Amino acid sequence: MNKRIHIFATGGTISAAGSEGKTSNYYDGEFDIDALMSSIKGAIALASAEGEQILNVSSEDISCNDWLYMAKRINEMAKDDDIIGFVITHGTNTMEETAYFLNLTVKTDKPVVLTGSMRPATANSADGPQNLYEAIALASSEEAVGKGVMVVFSDAICGAERVQKMNCFRPDAFGGRDFGYLGYMQDNVPVFLQESAKRHTVNTEFDISGVDKLPKVEIAYFYADADPDVLRVMAERSDGIVIAGAGSGMFNKAWKEAVAEISGRIPVVRSTRIANGIVAYDHADDEVGSLYGLTHSPVHARILLSLALTVTDNKAKIQKMLAEY
Ligand code: ASP
């Protein structure tokens, strides 16, 4: 049997070592992919899994160029009939960003599954082996074909388009917010409960094959009395701005003035600091020229806006993409 899973290892807590038994104050990048795979020998029988260390960093150090590299490698390797799925081991802090970028840019139905751990391998409560086992099992499964990029964590399968890190300490760290999980992993068996209704993978219009650098989109976080000059400085240095607004994507009069100045030059998308709900059209969008981010979190809106700008700078078309992806 030549069928195999390709694992890209990038680092994160799943690669970390710290004080014997303890959960915090550890160093990422201490264990490589061979060490991770040796901790889950049983899973290798599910499909022959091959590991490749492409980085060994904390996920705060993952860059947009790393996303482009991963997407291009997956798109190239997916042409190999013997590769039936992909796993990416990744730090949890920016996992939802890499997952969403790949969800919009990989051109394959084959499963692409991200996982990691909240506890270093040296902790008594190390969760890396279980998560990696479940990720390899999911990537090997026929039921996972065509489901889009997924994050597997602590027995839950999350769809990339809504996944968010919801807990910065406990192993059950990821969720799909109001939209829930796609399903569970019961040991090596996926139990799917729902599917994404959004466009992903082979059904997106984003072709990154010729893209070497992504349009630069920054996120501005609004809070009471926040300095509107932050927006003006960002506008000088970027191709688009996402605002993490208060409530349903709101900000004060001073920020509205700044957005009105900027929005003729670059798109400005309103999203929200709040995990759940929808940032719908508001009359302010006509007044200041902003777009509304619907259910996208600020980090997801930033990725979508950056990819949208590889295709168009037409605001109506970008607004349509915010609804479709
Ligand atoms: N520092 C880690 C990271 O690389 C956190 C984790 O993986 O849980 O994101």
PDB file of N, CA and C and ligand atoms in Angstrom, residues 12-14 26 28 57-60 90-94 117-118 165, ligand 1:
ATOM      1  N   GLY A  12       5.449  24.997  17.534  1.00  0.00           N
ATOM      2  CA  GLY A  12       4.364  25.197  18.499  1.00  0.00           C
ATOM      3  C   GLY A  12       4.579  24.360  19.753  1.00  0.00           C
ATOM      4  N   THR A  13       3.617  24.407  20.633  1.00  0.00           N
ATOM      5  CA  THR A  13       3.747  23.710  21.914  1.00  0.00           C
ATOM      6  C   THR A  13       3.858  22.198  21.737  1.00  0.00           C
ATOM      7  N   ILE A  14       3.307  21.684  20.665  1.00  0.00           N
ATOM      8  CA  ILE A  14       3.416  20.244  20.419  1.00  0.00           C
ATOM      9  C   ILE A  14       4.889  19.847  20.245  1.00  0.00           C
ATOM     10  N   TYR A  26       7.615  26.953  28.948  1.00  0.00           N
ATOM     11  CA  TYR A  26       8.369  25.944  28.192  1.00  0.00           C
ATOM     12  C   TYR A  26       8.969  26.576  26.943  1.00  0.00           C
ATOM     13  N   ASP A  28       9.335  26.212  22.795  1.00  0.00           N
ATOM     14  CA  ASP A  28       8.871  25.573  21.561  1.00  0.00           C
ATOM     15  C   ASP A  28      10.069  25.132  20.713  1.00  0.00           C
ATOM     16  N   VAL A  57       9.032  26.666  14.896  1.00  0.00           N
ATOM     17  CA  VAL A  57       8.898  27.968  15.550  1.00  0.00           C
ATOM     18  C   VAL A  57       7.605  28.026  16.355  1.00  0.00           C
ATOM     19  N   SER A  58       7.508  29.015  17.215  1.00  0.00           N
ATOM     20  CA  SER A  58       6.235  29.334  17.846  1.00  0.00           C
ATOM     21  C   SER A  58       5.336  29.916  16.763  1.00  0.00           C
ATOM     22  N   SER A  59       4.042  29.702  16.888  1.00  0.00           N
ATOM     23  CA  SER A  59       3.188  30.111  15.758  1.00  0.00           C
ATOM     24  C   SER A  59       3.019  31.616  15.661  1.00  0.00           C
ATOM     25  N   GLU A  60       3.432  32.361  16.680  1.00  0.00           N
ATOM     26  CA  GLU A  60       3.432  33.817  16.521  1.00  0.00           C
ATOM     27  C   GLU A  60       4.439  34.228  15.452  1.00  0.00           C
ATOM     28  N   HIS A  90       1.187  22.592  14.307  1.00  0.00           N
ATOM     29  CA  HIS A  90       1.251  24.060  14.310  1.00  0.00           C
ATOM     30  C   HIS A  90       0.990  24.554  15.726  1.00  0.00           C
ATOM     31  N   GLY A  91       1.602  25.648  16.093  1.00  0.00           N
ATOM     32  CA  GLY A  91       1.264  26.281  17.364  1.00  0.00           C
ATOM     33  C   GLY A  91      -0.192  26.713  17.369  1.00  0.00           C
ATOM     34  N   THR A  92      -0.776  26.727  18.550  1.00  0.00           N
ATOM     35  CA  THR A  92      -2.209  27.015  18.614  1.00  0.00           C
ATOM     36  C   THR A  92      -2.526  28.511  18.501  1.00  0.00           C
ATOM     37  N   ASN A  93      -1.536  29.362  18.754  1.00  0.00           N
ATOM     38  CA  ASN A  93      -1.854  30.797  18.857  1.00  0.00           C
ATOM     39  C   ASN A  93      -2.312  31.422  17.543  1.00  0.00           C
ATOM     40  N   THR A  94      -1.799  30.940  16.424  1.00  0.00           N
ATOM     41  CA  THR A  94      -2.250  31.475  15.129  1.00  0.00           C
ATOM     42  C   THR A  94      -2.780  30.371  14.216  1.00  0.00           C
ATOM     43  N   SER A 117      -0.903  21.284  20.200  1.00  0.00           N
ATOM     44  CA  SER A 117      -1.214  20.904  21.575  1.00  0.00           C
ATOM     45  C   SER A 117      -1.162  22.136  22.458  1.00  0.00           C
ATOM     46  N   MET A 118      -1.813  22.037  23.589  1.00  0.00           N
ATOM     47  CA  MET A 118      -1.787  23.116  24.577  1.00  0.00           C
ATOM     48  C   MET A 118      -0.733  22.852  25.639  1.00  0.00           C
ATOM     49  N   LYS A 165      -9.464  30.002  18.554  1.00  0.00           N
ATOM     50  CA  LYS A 165      -8.947  29.560  19.846  1.00  0.00           C
ATOM     51  C   LYS A 165      -9.771  30.244  20.919  1.00  0.00           C
TER      52      LYS A 165
HETATM   53  N1  ASP B   1       3.348  29.203  21.794  1.00  0.00           N
HETATM   54  C1  ASP B   1       2.518  28.271  21.198  1.00  0.00           C
HETATM   55  C2  ASP B   1       2.371  28.578  19.726  1.00  0.00           C
HETATM   56  O1  ASP B   1       3.299  28.323  19.026  1.00  0.00           O
HETATM   57  C3  ASP B   1       1.202  28.030  21.845  1.00  0.00           C
HETATM   58  C4  ASP B   1       0.719  26.670  21.487  1.00  0.00           C
HETATM   59  O2  ASP B   1       1.151  26.058  20.539  1.00  0.00           O
HETATM   60  O3  ASP B   1      -0.181  26.174  22.205  1.00  0.00           O
HETATM   61  O4  ASP B   1       1.359  29.051  19.272  1.00  0.00           O
END
